[in-house]
Amino acid sequence: MPTMNMPSRSPRLGAAPRSGPCSAGTTSSTRPVRFSFVLLLLLSLLGIPALASAATTPPARSVTAAAATANGSAVAQAQARWGDRRLDQVSFLGTHNAFTNYEDSRWSSVGQSESIRHQLENGVRGLSLDTHWYERSTWLCVISFGSDCYPSDVYLCHGECKTFAGVTYALPRQSFQSSMQTVVDFLAANPQEVVTIFLEDYVSAQQLGNSLGRVPGLAQMLFRPDAWNVRQQGWPRMTDLVGSGKRLLIFSDAPDREHLGVMYDKAWTVSNFWSLGDLGNDLSCVSRWSDVPLDRQEPGFRRLFTMSHHRNVPTVINAALDNGAKLRDRINQQCRPAAGDRDPNFVSVDFHRTSDGSGHTPASIVAELNARD
């Protein structure tokens, strides 16, 4: 029978190539490369660590160097902004009832127009929050058709957390934990900034501690005055706070939570009485605590001065009347002299972006305070 020319089969994977002109050509030389590529692709798809993944993983040294560079940049920014001034020598814009706003929840009566995140992004560095314990209510869950089925926890309320929706609390409910996470996330994204929280505190130390403990990243940022020996050495420089990463300060009006790193405000600050009155005409600057005068002096240590400037009932109209020239004049003519010729470290207002059209806003007034020698 005549011999039939059968088509030759491709060599098996791993078999030695046949000799001849073709074995020296491009076909045989590209097959190992193609095989290696396919194998590497399969390993990558299967999630098996391969040489490719190892090659793209930066060495730990470069990661550390990048972190050090970022921290150095933040310190440089703080140095350019604050110089060598200490915490008690600078001023910050604060917001009264920062959580009662139109963006975070459905409040019918608000003190601010922006969410906590937007307040921070727009220059606010002191947030006043009211913490309350809410016990889960099956009844509220049922009558709200499932819209108010929240677990027991610490929430931000303006009074009893079950009384009047939109007035003493709002839906969706704002947990203290999630609000603090917003602050921590902002600080992580802005390593040159320092934020202070002022709590009107209606929960136990244990409840507060449990809530704070569930905020990832908070413990690493929390400033503890005992660790810095503040009573004996005074407040740290702003550059020291930024360089250390301890850029979150928390104050409470309850005295039994210093072990949590939450400072008792009466022990660490001086503060004026919070209200301008119903008509906004009480411009006097008297102490919030009769036994802690605004000009109190202590050896080696100066308390932070927190100034409140708002009425009993917050409205945009009231803020427009109060937040401009009136605020500036009150600081210069009333509060600064009452505090022993020192400027407030925190200026807390309602509707912080609203002013009287005089050209002075709460933010510009705080900037003016920081421009003083």
XYZ file of C-alpha atoms in Angstrom:
373
model
C 0.000 0.000 0.000
C 1.270 3.491 -0.658
C 2.553 5.303 2.347
C 0.165 8.020 3.590
C 1.652 11.257 4.820
C -0.020 11.710 8.245
C 0.072 15.214 9.790
C 2.600 15.380 12.573
C 1.272 15.942 16.090
C 2.437 18.782 18.254
C 4.970 17.667 20.820
C 3.613 16.935 24.260
C 4.167 19.473 26.961
C 7.465 18.793 28.504
C 8.677 16.521 25.650
C 12.033 17.251 24.046
C 11.654 19.149 20.787
C 12.413 17.252 17.596
C 15.607 18.028 15.777
C 15.440 19.795 12.489
C 15.082 23.244 11.113
C 11.759 23.836 12.891
C 13.212 23.120 16.315
C 15.495 26.078 15.978
C 12.736 28.415 14.793
C 10.455 30.773 16.661
C 7.753 28.175 17.341
C 9.730 26.109 19.794
C 11.352 29.140 21.445
C 8.053 30.850 22.231
C 6.324 27.799 23.675
C 8.151 27.842 27.041
C 7.401 31.553 27.329
C 3.756 30.962 26.499
C 3.589 28.115 28.978
C 5.151 30.221 31.735
C 2.696 33.032 31.076
C -0.307 30.679 31.174
C 0.942 29.052 34.379
C 1.492 32.436 36.011
C -1.978 33.572 34.974
C -3.572 30.435 36.412
C -1.740 30.869 39.697
C -2.863 34.474 39.916
C -6.490 33.592 39.211
C -6.409 30.864 41.845
C -5.100 33.316 44.420
C -1.857 31.356 44.885
C 1.067 33.613 45.772
C 3.314 33.737 42.756
C 6.479 35.438 41.785
C 4.468 38.164 40.116
C 2.658 39.068 43.332
C 5.900 38.967 45.231
C 7.461 41.267 42.701
C 4.673 43.833 43.035
C 4.630 43.829 46.850
C 6.644 46.822 48.082
C 9.198 46.017 50.723
C 8.338 46.952 54.296
C 11.140 49.480 54.329
C 9.573 51.488 51.503
C 6.187 51.440 53.262
C 7.774 52.736 56.452
C 9.644 55.394 54.520
C 6.425 56.510 52.800
C 4.638 56.768 56.149
C 7.505 58.770 57.590
C 7.444 61.092 54.584
C 3.675 61.619 54.936
C 4.012 62.345 58.651
C 6.874 64.730 57.970
C 4.733 66.564 55.443
C 1.883 66.886 57.972
C 4.254 68.256 60.608
C 5.646 70.729 58.077
C 2.131 71.926 57.293
C 1.390 72.318 60.998
C 4.637 74.198 61.492
C 3.816 76.575 58.652
C 0.329 77.144 60.026
C 0.899 77.284 63.767
C 4.609 77.820 64.271
C 5.634 76.774 67.774
C 2.333 77.696 69.407
C 0.768 75.385 71.936
C -2.799 74.110 71.884
C -3.858 76.771 74.400
C -2.447 79.520 72.151
C -4.578 78.869 69.068
C -8.275 79.221 68.223
C -10.707 76.875 66.484
C -14.195 77.179 65.051
C -16.783 75.051 66.842
C -20.404 74.098 66.202
C -23.138 73.914 68.829
C -25.282 70.755 68.538
C -23.291 69.682 65.489
C -25.404 66.547 65.070
C -28.727 68.387 64.622
C -28.482 69.070 60.923
C -30.474 68.468 57.754
C -27.974 66.117 56.118
C -27.228 63.456 58.741
C -30.852 62.860 59.729
C -34.397 64.199 59.424
C -34.457 66.843 62.143
C -37.270 69.383 62.154
C -35.298 71.758 64.385
C -31.583 72.051 63.644
C -28.550 73.968 64.815
C -26.474 73.396 61.692
C -27.227 73.075 57.996
C -24.459 70.590 57.136
C -23.533 67.050 58.076
C -20.761 66.463 60.584
C -18.483 65.418 57.741
C -19.195 68.586 55.783
C -18.705 70.723 58.872
C -15.234 69.249 59.261
C -14.483 69.724 55.582
C -15.542 73.376 55.877
C -13.184 74.225 58.718
C -14.987 73.241 61.925
C -12.610 71.695 64.464
C -14.768 71.594 67.604
C -17.986 69.543 67.645
C -20.584 69.647 70.425
C -22.543 66.384 70.718
C -25.225 65.139 73.140
C -24.921 61.460 74.063
C -27.940 59.503 75.319
C -28.688 55.837 75.882
C -31.466 54.386 73.756
C -33.050 51.111 74.795
C -34.444 49.159 71.862
C -38.224 49.499 71.630
C -40.347 46.818 70.000
C -43.301 49.201 70.150
C -41.496 51.923 68.176
C -40.361 49.306 65.689
C -43.952 48.159 65.130
C -45.676 51.530 64.890
C -42.947 52.873 62.584
C -43.538 49.938 60.203
C -39.939 48.849 60.632
C -38.240 52.221 60.176
C -37.282 52.576 63.866
C -35.914 49.148 64.799
C -32.561 50.190 66.204
C -30.526 48.224 68.763
C -29.793 49.481 72.258
C -26.768 51.762 72.105
C -25.439 55.285 72.640
C -27.105 57.722 70.238
C -27.043 61.450 69.597
C -30.316 62.905 70.843
C -31.458 66.349 71.961
C -33.389 65.129 74.951
C -35.113 61.805 75.532
C -34.423 59.463 72.601
C -38.053 58.267 72.423
C -40.088 61.429 72.920
C -40.560 63.448 69.719
C -39.172 62.265 66.390
C -37.476 65.171 64.633
C -37.228 67.203 67.844
C -35.575 65.166 70.614
C -34.274 62.544 68.198
C -34.343 61.979 64.458
C -34.518 59.111 62.001
C -32.335 57.562 60.877
C -30.949 57.433 64.398
C -27.393 58.720 64.722
C -25.230 56.407 66.756
C -22.358 57.955 68.647
C -20.084 55.260 67.276
C -20.806 56.095 63.633
C -20.429 59.828 64.274
C -17.050 59.275 65.922
C -16.050 57.064 63.002
C -16.747 60.017 60.725
C -14.351 62.123 62.803
C -11.651 59.430 62.834
C -11.950 58.943 59.076
C -11.587 62.690 58.539
C -8.472 62.801 60.705
C -6.991 59.816 58.882
C -7.484 61.619 55.566
C -6.120 64.907 56.953
C -3.054 64.099 59.073
C -2.272 67.756 59.710
C -5.585 68.474 61.486
C -6.673 68.321 65.145
C -10.331 67.856 66.167
C -11.947 68.281 69.591
C -15.247 66.763 70.762
C -17.352 68.290 73.556
C -19.904 65.919 75.045
C -23.068 66.789 76.894
C -23.056 63.354 78.425
C -26.119 61.432 79.626
C -24.665 57.897 79.515
C -22.568 55.878 81.928
C -18.804 55.651 81.620
C -19.146 51.994 80.682
C -21.665 52.719 77.937
C -19.491 55.506 76.556
C -16.356 53.364 76.729
C -18.032 50.472 74.928
C -19.120 52.790 72.141
C -15.700 54.415 71.778
C -14.051 50.998 71.816
C -15.947 49.967 68.673
C -14.504 52.795 66.582
C -11.531 51.465 64.584
C -8.548 53.787 64.691
C -9.818 55.969 67.526
C -7.525 54.654 70.271
C -4.451 55.404 68.168
C -5.537 59.042 67.689
C -6.889 59.829 71.158
C -4.933 62.414 73.134
C -4.502 61.527 76.810
C -3.351 64.441 78.988
C -1.853 62.187 81.658
C 0.511 60.648 79.105
C 1.702 64.153 78.215
C 1.942 65.370 81.816
C -0.169 68.386 80.879
C -0.815 69.535 84.448
C 2.886 70.037 85.077
C 4.210 70.861 81.605
C 1.269 72.574 79.938
C -0.423 71.729 76.668
C 1.744 70.405 73.825
C 2.604 72.350 70.715
C 0.386 71.824 67.703
C 3.321 70.317 65.832
C 3.799 67.810 68.653
C 0.172 66.711 68.412
C 0.424 66.298 64.660
C 3.776 64.532 64.817
C 2.558 62.064 67.451
C -0.734 61.388 65.668
C -2.648 62.181 68.893
C -5.022 64.578 67.175
C -8.378 63.790 68.771
C -9.374 65.389 72.084
C -12.605 64.478 73.871
C -14.172 66.421 76.746
C -17.261 65.504 78.754
C -19.359 67.264 81.367
C -19.270 64.020 83.391
C -16.281 63.561 85.733
C -15.900 59.788 85.901
C -14.399 58.885 82.534
C -10.841 60.200 82.617
C -9.654 56.574 82.513
C -11.146 56.395 79.023
C -9.070 59.354 77.880
C -12.182 61.566 78.077
C -11.355 64.754 79.945
C -13.730 66.323 82.470
C -14.372 69.766 81.013
C -14.659 71.517 84.371
C -11.178 70.286 85.285
C -9.480 71.239 82.014
C -11.330 74.258 80.601
C -12.946 77.557 81.449
C -16.224 78.289 79.719
C -18.724 81.115 79.523
C -22.447 80.679 80.098
C -23.756 79.331 76.843
C -26.815 81.469 76.046
C -27.232 84.911 74.505
C -30.823 84.842 75.783
C -34.032 84.591 73.807
C -33.522 88.003 72.199
C -29.778 87.647 71.720
C -29.004 90.728 73.791
C -27.154 89.151 76.718
C -23.613 89.846 75.598
C -21.997 89.509 79.014
C -19.272 86.906 79.310
C -19.654 85.242 82.702
C -18.403 81.831 83.718
C -20.505 78.756 83.222
C -19.290 77.541 86.640
C -19.394 79.928 89.587
C -16.320 78.333 91.170
C -14.217 78.393 87.993
C -13.777 82.008 86.821
C -12.813 82.660 83.216
C -9.485 84.181 84.275
C -8.509 81.304 86.547
C -4.750 80.865 86.888
C -2.939 77.656 87.786
C 0.828 77.165 88.134
C 2.415 75.618 85.060
C -0.895 75.047 83.323
C -3.478 77.112 81.475
C -6.995 75.820 80.908
C -8.490 75.894 77.440
C -11.089 78.634 76.983
C -14.303 77.514 75.277
C -16.682 80.297 74.226
C -20.328 79.696 73.332
C -22.215 82.250 71.252
C -25.794 81.238 70.455
C -29.362 81.708 71.620
C -31.793 79.437 73.409
C -33.518 78.486 70.154
C -31.394 78.107 67.016
C -32.687 79.640 63.797
C -30.983 80.823 60.641
C -32.343 84.332 61.230
C -30.882 84.467 64.738
C -27.550 83.213 63.449
C -27.540 85.858 60.716
C -27.989 88.521 63.391
C -25.441 87.076 65.834
C -22.603 85.528 63.853
C -20.881 88.563 62.392
C -19.929 91.878 63.935
C -21.750 91.028 67.174
C -19.558 87.960 67.687
C -16.369 89.834 66.874
C -17.232 92.708 69.218
C -18.278 90.360 72.008
C -14.948 88.563 71.886
C -12.943 91.795 71.920
C -15.042 93.802 74.358
C -16.478 91.190 76.727
C -14.949 87.726 76.642
C -11.301 88.554 76.076
C -11.115 90.958 79.044
C -13.159 88.602 81.257
C -10.725 85.759 80.538
C -7.648 87.724 81.581
C -6.861 89.250 78.190
C -6.793 85.953 76.301
C -8.709 84.845 73.231
C -11.012 81.839 73.247
C -9.553 78.575 72.028
C -12.941 77.445 70.728
C -15.730 79.655 69.390
C -18.977 77.653 69.185
C -21.928 78.950 67.144
C -25.138 77.847 65.450
C -25.216 77.737 61.627
C -21.512 78.422 61.360
C -21.621 79.496 57.697
C -24.276 82.160 58.313
C -23.411 85.762 59.213
C -24.791 89.293 59.179
C -23.265 90.519 55.921
C -20.746 92.733 57.724
C -17.874 90.915 56.095
C -17.143 89.048 59.327
C -18.020 85.363 59.560
C -17.305 82.937 62.400
C -14.512 81.405 60.301
C -12.938 84.747 59.439
C -13.143 85.888 63.071
C -11.337 82.735 64.228
C -8.712 83.313 61.515
C -8.303 86.856 62.827
C -7.724 85.537 66.347
C -5.029 83.178 65.062
C -3.333 86.041 63.222
C -2.736 87.907 66.464
C 0.721 87.730 68.038
